[in-house]
Each structure stands twice: as structure tokens, then as C-alpha cells.
PDB file of C-alpha atoms in Angstrom:
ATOM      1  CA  UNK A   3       2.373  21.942  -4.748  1.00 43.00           C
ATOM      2  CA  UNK A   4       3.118  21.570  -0.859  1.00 45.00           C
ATOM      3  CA  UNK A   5       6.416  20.668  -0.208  1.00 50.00           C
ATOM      4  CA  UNK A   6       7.623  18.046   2.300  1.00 45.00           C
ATOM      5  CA  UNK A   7       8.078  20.396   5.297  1.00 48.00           C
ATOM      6  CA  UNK A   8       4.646  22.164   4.236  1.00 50.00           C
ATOM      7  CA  UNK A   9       3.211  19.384   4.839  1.00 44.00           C
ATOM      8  CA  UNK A  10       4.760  18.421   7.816  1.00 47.00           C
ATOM      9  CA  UNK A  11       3.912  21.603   9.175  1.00 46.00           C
ATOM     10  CA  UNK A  12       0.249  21.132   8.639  1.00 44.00           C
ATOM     11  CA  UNK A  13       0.144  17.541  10.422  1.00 46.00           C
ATOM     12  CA  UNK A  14       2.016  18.701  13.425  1.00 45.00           C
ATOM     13  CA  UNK A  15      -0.904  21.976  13.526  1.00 43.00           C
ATOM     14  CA  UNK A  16      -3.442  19.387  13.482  1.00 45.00           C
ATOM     15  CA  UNK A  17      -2.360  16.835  15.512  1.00 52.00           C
ATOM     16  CA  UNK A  18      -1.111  19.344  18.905  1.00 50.00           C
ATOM     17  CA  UNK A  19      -2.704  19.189  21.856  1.00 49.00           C
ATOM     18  CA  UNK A  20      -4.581  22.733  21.932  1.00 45.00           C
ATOM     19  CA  UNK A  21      -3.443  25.275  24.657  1.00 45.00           C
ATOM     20  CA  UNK A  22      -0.201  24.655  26.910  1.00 46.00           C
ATOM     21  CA  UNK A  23      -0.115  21.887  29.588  1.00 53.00           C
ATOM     22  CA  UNK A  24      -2.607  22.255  32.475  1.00 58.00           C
ATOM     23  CA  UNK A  25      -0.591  24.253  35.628  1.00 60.00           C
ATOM     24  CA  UNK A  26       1.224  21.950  37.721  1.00 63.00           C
ATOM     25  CA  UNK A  27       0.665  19.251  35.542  1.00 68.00           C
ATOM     26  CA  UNK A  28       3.353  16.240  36.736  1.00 76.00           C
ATOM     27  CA  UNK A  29       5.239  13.833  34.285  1.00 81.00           C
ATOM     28  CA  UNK A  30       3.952  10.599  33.776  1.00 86.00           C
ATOM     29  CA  UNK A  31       5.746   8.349  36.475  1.00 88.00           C
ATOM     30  CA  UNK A  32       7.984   6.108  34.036  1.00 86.00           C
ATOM     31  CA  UNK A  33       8.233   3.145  36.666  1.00 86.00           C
ATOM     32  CA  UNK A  34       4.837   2.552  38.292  1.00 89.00           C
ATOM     33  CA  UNK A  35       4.624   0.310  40.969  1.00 84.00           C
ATOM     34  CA  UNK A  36       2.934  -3.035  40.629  1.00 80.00           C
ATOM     35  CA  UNK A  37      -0.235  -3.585  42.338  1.00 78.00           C
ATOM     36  CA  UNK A  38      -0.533  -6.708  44.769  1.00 76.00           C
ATOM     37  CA  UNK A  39      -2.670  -9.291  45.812  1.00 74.00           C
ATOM     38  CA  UNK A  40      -3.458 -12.494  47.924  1.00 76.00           C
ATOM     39  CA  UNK A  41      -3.139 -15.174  46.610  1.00 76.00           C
ATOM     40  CA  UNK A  42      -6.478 -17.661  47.212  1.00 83.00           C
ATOM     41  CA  UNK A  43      -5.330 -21.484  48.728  1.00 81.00           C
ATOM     42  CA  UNK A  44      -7.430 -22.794  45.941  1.00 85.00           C
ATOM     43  CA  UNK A  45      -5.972 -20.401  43.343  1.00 85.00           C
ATOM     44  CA  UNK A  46      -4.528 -22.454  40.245  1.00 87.00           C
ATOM     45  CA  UNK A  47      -1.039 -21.101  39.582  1.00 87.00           C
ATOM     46  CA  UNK A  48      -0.523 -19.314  36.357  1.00 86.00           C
ATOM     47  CA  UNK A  49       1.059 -20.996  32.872  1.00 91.00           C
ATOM     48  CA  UNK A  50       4.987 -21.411  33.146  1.00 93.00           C
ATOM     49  CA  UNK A  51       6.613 -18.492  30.855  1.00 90.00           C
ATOM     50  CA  UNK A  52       7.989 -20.896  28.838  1.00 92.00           C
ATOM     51  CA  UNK A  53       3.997 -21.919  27.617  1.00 94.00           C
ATOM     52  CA  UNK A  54       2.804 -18.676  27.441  1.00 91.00           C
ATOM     53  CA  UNK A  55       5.934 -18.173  24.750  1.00 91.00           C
ATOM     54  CA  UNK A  56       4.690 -20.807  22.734  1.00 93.00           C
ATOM     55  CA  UNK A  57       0.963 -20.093  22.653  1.00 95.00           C
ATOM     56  CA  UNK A  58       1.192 -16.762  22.165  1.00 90.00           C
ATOM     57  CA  UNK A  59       3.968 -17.083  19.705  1.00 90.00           C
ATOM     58  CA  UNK A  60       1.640 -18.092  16.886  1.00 91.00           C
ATOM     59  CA  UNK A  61       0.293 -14.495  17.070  1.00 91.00           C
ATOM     60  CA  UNK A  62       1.968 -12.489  13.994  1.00 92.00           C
ATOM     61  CA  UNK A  63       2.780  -9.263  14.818  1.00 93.00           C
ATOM     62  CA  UNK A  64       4.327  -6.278  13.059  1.00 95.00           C
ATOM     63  CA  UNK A  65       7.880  -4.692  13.587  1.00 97.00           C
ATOM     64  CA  UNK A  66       9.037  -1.513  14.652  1.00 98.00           C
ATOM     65  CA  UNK A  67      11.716   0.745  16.446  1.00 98.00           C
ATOM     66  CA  UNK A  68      11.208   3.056  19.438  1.00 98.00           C
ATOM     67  CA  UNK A  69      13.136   6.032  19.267  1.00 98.00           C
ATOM     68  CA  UNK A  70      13.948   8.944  21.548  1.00 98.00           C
ATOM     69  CA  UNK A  71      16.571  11.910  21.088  1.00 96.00           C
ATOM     70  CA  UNK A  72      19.304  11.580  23.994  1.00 92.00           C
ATOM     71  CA  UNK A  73      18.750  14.196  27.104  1.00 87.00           C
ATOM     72  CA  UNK A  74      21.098  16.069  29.673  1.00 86.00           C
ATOM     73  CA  UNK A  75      23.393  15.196  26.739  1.00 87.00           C
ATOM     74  CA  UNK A  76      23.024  11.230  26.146  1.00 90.00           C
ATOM     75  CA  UNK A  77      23.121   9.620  22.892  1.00 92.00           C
ATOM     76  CA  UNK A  78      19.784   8.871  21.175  1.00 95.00           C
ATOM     77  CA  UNK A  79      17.879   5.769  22.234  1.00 95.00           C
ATOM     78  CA  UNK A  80      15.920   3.070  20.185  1.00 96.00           C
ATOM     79  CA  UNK A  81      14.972  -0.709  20.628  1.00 96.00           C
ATOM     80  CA  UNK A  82      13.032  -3.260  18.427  1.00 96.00           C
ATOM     81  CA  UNK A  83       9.701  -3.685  19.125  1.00 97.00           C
ATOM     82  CA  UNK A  84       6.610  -6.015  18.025  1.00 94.00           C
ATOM     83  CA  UNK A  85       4.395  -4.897  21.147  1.00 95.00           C
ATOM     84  CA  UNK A  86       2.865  -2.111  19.652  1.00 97.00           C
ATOM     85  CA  UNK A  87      -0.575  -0.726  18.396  1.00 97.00           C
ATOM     86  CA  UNK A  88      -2.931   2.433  17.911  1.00 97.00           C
ATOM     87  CA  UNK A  89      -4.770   3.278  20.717  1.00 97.00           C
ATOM     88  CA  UNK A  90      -7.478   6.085  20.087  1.00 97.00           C
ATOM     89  CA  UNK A  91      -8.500   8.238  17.350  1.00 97.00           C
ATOM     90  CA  UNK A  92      -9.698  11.091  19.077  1.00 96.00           C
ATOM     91  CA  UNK A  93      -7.241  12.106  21.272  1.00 96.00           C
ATOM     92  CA  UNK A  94      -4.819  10.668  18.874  1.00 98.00           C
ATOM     93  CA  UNK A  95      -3.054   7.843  21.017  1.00 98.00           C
ATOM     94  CA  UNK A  96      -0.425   4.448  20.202  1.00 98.00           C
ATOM     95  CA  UNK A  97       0.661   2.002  23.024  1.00 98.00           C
ATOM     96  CA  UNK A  98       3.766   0.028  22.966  1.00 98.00           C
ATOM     97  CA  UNK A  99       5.123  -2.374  25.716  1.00 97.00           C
ATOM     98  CA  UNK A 100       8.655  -2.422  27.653  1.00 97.00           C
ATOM     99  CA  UNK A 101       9.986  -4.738  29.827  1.00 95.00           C
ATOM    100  CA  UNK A 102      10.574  -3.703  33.149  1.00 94.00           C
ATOM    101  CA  UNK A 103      13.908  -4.713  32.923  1.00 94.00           C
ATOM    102  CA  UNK A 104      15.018  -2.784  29.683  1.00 95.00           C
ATOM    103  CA  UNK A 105      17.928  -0.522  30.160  1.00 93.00           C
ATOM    104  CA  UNK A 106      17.123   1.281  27.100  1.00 95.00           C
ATOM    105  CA  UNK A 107      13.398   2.831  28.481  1.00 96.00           C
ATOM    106  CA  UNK A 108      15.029   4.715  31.312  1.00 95.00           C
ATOM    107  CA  UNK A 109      16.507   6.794  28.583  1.00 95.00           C
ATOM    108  CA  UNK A 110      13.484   7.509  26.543  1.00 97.00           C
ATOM    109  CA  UNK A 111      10.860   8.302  29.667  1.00 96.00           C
ATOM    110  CA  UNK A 112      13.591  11.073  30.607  1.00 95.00           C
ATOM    111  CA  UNK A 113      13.296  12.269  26.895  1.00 96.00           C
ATOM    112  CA  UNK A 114       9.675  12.624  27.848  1.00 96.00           C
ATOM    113  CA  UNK A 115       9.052  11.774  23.658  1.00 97.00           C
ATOM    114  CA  UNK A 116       9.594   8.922  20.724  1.00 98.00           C
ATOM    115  CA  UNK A 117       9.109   8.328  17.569  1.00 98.00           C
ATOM    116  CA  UNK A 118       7.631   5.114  16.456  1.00 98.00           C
ATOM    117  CA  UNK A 119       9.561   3.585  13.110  1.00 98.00           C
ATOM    118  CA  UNK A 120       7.147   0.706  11.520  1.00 98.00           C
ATOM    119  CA  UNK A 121       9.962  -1.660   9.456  1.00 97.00           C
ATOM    120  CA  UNK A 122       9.545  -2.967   6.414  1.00 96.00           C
ATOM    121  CA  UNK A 123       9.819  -6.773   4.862  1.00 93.00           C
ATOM    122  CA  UNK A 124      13.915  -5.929   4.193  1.00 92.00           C
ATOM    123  CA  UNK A 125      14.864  -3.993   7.527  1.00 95.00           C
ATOM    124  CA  UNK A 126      15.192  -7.348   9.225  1.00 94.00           C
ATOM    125  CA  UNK A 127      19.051  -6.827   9.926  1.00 94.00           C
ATOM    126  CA  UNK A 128      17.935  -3.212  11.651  1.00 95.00           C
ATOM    127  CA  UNK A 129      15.664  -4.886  13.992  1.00 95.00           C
ATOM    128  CA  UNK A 130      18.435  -7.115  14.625  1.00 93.00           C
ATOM    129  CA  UNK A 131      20.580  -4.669  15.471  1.00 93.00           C
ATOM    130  CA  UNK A 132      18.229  -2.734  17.784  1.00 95.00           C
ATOM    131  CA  UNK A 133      16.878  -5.416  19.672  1.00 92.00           C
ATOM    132  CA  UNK A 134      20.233  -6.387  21.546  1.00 85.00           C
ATOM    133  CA  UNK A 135      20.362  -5.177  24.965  1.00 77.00           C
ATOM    134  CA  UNK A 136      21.384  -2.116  25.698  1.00 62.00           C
ATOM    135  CA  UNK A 137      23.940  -2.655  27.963  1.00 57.00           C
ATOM    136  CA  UNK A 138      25.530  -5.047  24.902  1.00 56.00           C
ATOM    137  CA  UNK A 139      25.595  -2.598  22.253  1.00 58.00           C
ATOM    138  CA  UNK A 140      27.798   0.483  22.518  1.00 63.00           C
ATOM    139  CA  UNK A 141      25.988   2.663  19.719  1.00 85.00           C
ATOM    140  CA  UNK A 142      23.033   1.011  17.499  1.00 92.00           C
ATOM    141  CA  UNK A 143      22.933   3.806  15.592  1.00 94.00           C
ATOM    142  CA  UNK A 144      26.522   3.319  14.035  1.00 91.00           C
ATOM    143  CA  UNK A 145      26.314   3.508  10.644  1.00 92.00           C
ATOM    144  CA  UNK A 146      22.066   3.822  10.715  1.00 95.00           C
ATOM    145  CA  UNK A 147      21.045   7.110   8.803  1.00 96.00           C
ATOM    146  CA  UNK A 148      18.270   9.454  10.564  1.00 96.00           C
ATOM    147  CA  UNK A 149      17.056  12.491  10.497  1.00 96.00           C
ATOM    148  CA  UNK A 150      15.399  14.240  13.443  1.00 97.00           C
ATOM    149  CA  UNK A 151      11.193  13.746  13.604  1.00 97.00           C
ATOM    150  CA  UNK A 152       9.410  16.705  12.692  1.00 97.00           C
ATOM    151  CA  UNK A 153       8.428  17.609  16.545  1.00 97.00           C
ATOM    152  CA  UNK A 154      10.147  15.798  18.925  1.00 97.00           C
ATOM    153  CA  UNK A 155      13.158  15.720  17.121  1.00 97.00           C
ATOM    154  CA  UNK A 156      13.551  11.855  17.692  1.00 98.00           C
ATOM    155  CA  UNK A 157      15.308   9.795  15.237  1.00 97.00           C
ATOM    156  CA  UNK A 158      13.553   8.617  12.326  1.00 97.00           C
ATOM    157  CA  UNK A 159      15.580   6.182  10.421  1.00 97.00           C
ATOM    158  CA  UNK A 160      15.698   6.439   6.739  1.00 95.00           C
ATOM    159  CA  UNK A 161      13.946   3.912   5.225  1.00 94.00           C
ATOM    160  CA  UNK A 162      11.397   3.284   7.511  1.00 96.00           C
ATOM    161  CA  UNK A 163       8.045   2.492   5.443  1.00 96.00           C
ATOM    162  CA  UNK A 164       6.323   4.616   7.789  1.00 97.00           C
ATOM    163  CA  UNK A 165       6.720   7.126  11.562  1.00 98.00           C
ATOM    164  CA  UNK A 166       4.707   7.977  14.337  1.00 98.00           C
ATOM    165  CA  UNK A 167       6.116  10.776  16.495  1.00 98.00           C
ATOM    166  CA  UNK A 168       4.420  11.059  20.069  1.00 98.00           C
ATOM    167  CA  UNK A 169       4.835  12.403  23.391  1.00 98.00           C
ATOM    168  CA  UNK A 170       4.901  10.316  26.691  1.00 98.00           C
ATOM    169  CA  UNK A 171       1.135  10.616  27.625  1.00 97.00           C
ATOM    170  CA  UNK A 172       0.783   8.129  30.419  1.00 96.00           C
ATOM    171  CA  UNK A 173       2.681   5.155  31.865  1.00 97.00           C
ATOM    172  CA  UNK A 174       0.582   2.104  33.096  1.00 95.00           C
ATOM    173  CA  UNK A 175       1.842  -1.022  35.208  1.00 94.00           C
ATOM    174  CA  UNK A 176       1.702  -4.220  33.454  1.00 93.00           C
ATOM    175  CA  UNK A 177       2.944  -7.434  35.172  1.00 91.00           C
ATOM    176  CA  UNK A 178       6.767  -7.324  33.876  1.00 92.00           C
ATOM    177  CA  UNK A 179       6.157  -4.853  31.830  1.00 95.00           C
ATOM    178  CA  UNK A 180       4.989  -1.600  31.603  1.00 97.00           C
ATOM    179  CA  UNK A 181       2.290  -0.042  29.156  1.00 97.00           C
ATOM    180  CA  UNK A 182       2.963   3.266  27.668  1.00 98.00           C
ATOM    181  CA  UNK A 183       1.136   5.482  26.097  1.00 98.00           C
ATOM    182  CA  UNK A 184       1.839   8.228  23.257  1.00 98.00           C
ATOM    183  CA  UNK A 185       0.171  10.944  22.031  1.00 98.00           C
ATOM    184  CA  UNK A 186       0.367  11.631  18.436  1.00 98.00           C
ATOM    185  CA  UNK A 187       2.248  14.822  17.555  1.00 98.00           C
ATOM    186  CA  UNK A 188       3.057  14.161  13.802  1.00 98.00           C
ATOM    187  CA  UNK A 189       3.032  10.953  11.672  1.00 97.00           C
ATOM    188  CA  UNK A 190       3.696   9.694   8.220  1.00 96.00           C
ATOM    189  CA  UNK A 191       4.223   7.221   5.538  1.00 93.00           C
ATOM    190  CA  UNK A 192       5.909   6.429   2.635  1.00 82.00           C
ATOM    191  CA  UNK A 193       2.914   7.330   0.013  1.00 76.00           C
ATOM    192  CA  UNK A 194       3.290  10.482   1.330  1.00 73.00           C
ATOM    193  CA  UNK A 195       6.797  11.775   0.324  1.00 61.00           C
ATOM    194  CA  UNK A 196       5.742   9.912  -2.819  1.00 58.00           C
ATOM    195  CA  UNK A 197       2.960  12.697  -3.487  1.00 57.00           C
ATOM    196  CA  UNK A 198       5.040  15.593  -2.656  1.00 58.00           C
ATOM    197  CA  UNK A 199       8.024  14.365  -5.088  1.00 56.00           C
ATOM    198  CA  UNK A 200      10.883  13.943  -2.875  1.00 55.00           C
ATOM    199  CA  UNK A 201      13.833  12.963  -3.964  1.00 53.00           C
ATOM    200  CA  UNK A 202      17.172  11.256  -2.441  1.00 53.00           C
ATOM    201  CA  UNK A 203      18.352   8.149  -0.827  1.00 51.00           C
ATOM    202  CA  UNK A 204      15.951   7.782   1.741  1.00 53.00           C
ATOM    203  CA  UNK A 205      12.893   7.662  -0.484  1.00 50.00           C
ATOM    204  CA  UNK A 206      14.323   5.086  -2.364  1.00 52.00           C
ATOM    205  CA  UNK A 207      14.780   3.315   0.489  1.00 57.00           C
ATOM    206  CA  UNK A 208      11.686   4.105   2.115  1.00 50.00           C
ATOM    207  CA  UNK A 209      10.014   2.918  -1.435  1.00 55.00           C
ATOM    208  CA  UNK A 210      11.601  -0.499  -1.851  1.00 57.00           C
ATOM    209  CA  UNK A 211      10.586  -1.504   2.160  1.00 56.00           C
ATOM    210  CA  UNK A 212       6.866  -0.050   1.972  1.00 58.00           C
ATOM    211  CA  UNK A 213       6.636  -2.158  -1.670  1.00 67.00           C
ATOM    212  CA  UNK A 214       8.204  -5.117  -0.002  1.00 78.00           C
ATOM    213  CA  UNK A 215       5.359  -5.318   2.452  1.00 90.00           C
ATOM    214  CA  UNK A 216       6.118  -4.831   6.315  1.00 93.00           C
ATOM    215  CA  UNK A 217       8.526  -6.787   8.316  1.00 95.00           C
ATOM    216  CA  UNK A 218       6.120  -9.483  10.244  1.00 94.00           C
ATOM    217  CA  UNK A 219       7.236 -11.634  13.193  1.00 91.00           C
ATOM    218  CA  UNK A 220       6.148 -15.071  13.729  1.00 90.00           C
ATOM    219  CA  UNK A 221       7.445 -18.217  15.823  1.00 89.00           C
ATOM    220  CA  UNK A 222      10.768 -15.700  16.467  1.00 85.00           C
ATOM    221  CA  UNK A 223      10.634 -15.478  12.814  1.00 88.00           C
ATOM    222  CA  UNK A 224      10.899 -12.539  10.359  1.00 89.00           C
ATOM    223  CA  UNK A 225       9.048 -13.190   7.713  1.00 90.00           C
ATOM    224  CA  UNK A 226       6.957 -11.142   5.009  1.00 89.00           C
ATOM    225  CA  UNK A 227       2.978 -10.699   4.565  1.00 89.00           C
ATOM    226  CA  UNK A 228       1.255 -11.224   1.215  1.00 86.00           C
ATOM    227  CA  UNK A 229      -1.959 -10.658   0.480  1.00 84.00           C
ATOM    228  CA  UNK A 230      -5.167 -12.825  -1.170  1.00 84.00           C
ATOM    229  CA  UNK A 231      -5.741 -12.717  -4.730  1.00 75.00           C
ATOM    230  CA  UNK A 232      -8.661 -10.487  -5.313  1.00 58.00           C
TER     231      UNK A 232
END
């Protein structure tokens, strides 16, 4: 039978980008500039933040962290996120969005890579603990265990129902935020290690979130999902 890092091995073979980087291909700029516009005299002005919080609110979402390794010699990075979803199948692309403002995405864009971590229904108190600000947390990875994502090497915390690890493909200006875009070097999920018998602490952990449900966010709630009687 295929061991863990077999088949590892064989996801990260078949979901690289064939052949090297094109020659004198550039980074993705992490900070694009906003585009501007004139504003029409008979232009209604836009919803008050406050409304938009509230409407859009009522949208359930699921939870996860964004991860990076640190670079030049910084510690790792990670925040909570809920603005995150696949993208394309073929390439293989996710999206996630970052405030402008975040002190944390400096970090990852000069990584250049990150590894998404989707939460299950009991990592509530590790979201917590990644979504303060970065300049208010010394180290949210005290006491977190992780091991290092199969090819970017970004954290992927134990437990974690299931990973995506990606490379920066493309950043993209969005109002106050900005829109990036990964492509899909390696992922898994829980099922998996299940198959190829693993053993340990983090499967059991890994096990008890992904039969838990995910973590769901609602209202600036946490809450659970459950599903329809058949």
C-alpha cells in the first residue's frame, strides 16, 4: 500500500506547473494600485460599511488559516480567514481576500507561497488565535503543532480537517482589499491519511474536526453545519 509521503509525492507530480517559469518572468506585484474614477454629480453614494456588515453578514461562510513559511529569516506567518474559495480546475487555482491594511500579508507575498488550512467545527479557539492582528500577537504559533506542507514547506497545522498548498499566482486590486490568487501545488484531506493508515496525534485530531463538520461563520458567529435527513 502507498504510504503517506508516496502519496504526497504523486499529488505534488500531478499538480506542478510543467516546465520551469517562463524567462524573465516578474513576481506578482503584492500591493497593486487601485484604479480611479470620477465620480458622476448624480452618482448615489455607496452603502455605509457599517450596512454592508450587516447584509452581507447573513452569508455563512467557511473557516480557514493562511499560512506561509517565514523568509530572509522571519518567523512563519498565518491569519484567519473566511474570504476564501476555489477558483479553477484546470489550471488548478483558490482565491482568498486580504485587507489592505493587514500586517501579516506583507510577510506571506515575500514568501512568494501558502498553504491554505480549512478548520474544523472544534478549531474555533485557533481561529481565534490567528485572527488578532499581527502587530498584537507576538507568536500565534506558540504552542500550535505543524509540520511543513509537502512543497512549499508552509505550515500545516495538525488537525486541520483538510490543506491546500499553493504558490502566489497573481495579485488583483480589490477596493480595500486585495484578491489573490494561488496555484495549487499539493492538497489534501483528512479521508486521505485515513486510507493510507497513519497513525499519531495529528490524525486523531485531524479525525475528530473533519467528523465534527467544518467550522462555519455566521452573524460573527462560529457555529457548526449539519446536514438534511436523507
Amino acid at each position: 500500500m502507498m504510504g503517506h509521503a508516496g502519496m504526497a509525492a504523486l499529488a505534488v507530480r500531478y499538480l506542478r506547473p510543467a516546465g520551469p517559469p517562463a524567462p524573465g518572468a516578474r513576481p506578482p506585484d503584492p500591493m497593486p494600485r487601485p484604479a480611479l474614477r470620477a465620480v458622476r454629480a448624480d452618482e448615489q453614494p455607496p452603502p455605509p460599511p457599517g450596512e454592508l456588515r450587516r447584509v452581507l453578514g447573513r452569508f455563512a461562510s467557511g473557516v480557514t488559516v493562511i499560512t506561509a513559511p517565514g523568509a530572509g529569516g522571519e518567523p512563519p506567518a498565518g491569519f484567519a480567514c473566511q474570504s476564501f474559495a476555489s477558483l479553477s480546475l484546470d489550471p488548478p487555482l483558490v482565491v482568498f481576500m486580504v485587507g489592505r491594511t493587514s500586517t501579516t500579508w506583507p510577510r506571506i507575498a515575500r514568501a512568494g507561497v501558502f498553504c491554505v488550512n480549512i478548520l474544523g467545527a472544534g478549531q474555533g479557539a485557533l481561529c481565534r488565535a490567528f485572527a488578532a492582528s499581527g502587530a498584537q500577537s507576538a507568536d500565534k504559533f506558540a504552542g500550535v503543532r505543524h509540520s511543513p506542507a509537502p512543497v512549499t514547506g508552509s505550515p500545516l497545522l495538525a488537525g486541520a480537517p483538510a490543506w491546500v498548498d499553493c504558490e502566489i499566482h497573481a495579485v488583483h486590486t480589490g477596493g480595500d482589499h486585495l484578491i489573490v490568487v494561488g496555484r495549487v501545488e499539493a492538497l489534501g484531506a483528512e479521508e486521505d491519511r485515513d486510507r493510507e493508515g497513519d497513525e499519531g496525534a495529528e490524525r486523531s485530531e485531524g479525525r475528530d474536526a473533519d467528523q465534527d463538520g467544518p467550522l462555519v461563520f455566521h452573524r460573527s458567529t462560529f457555529g457548526t453545519f449539519a446536514a438534511f435527513d436523507a
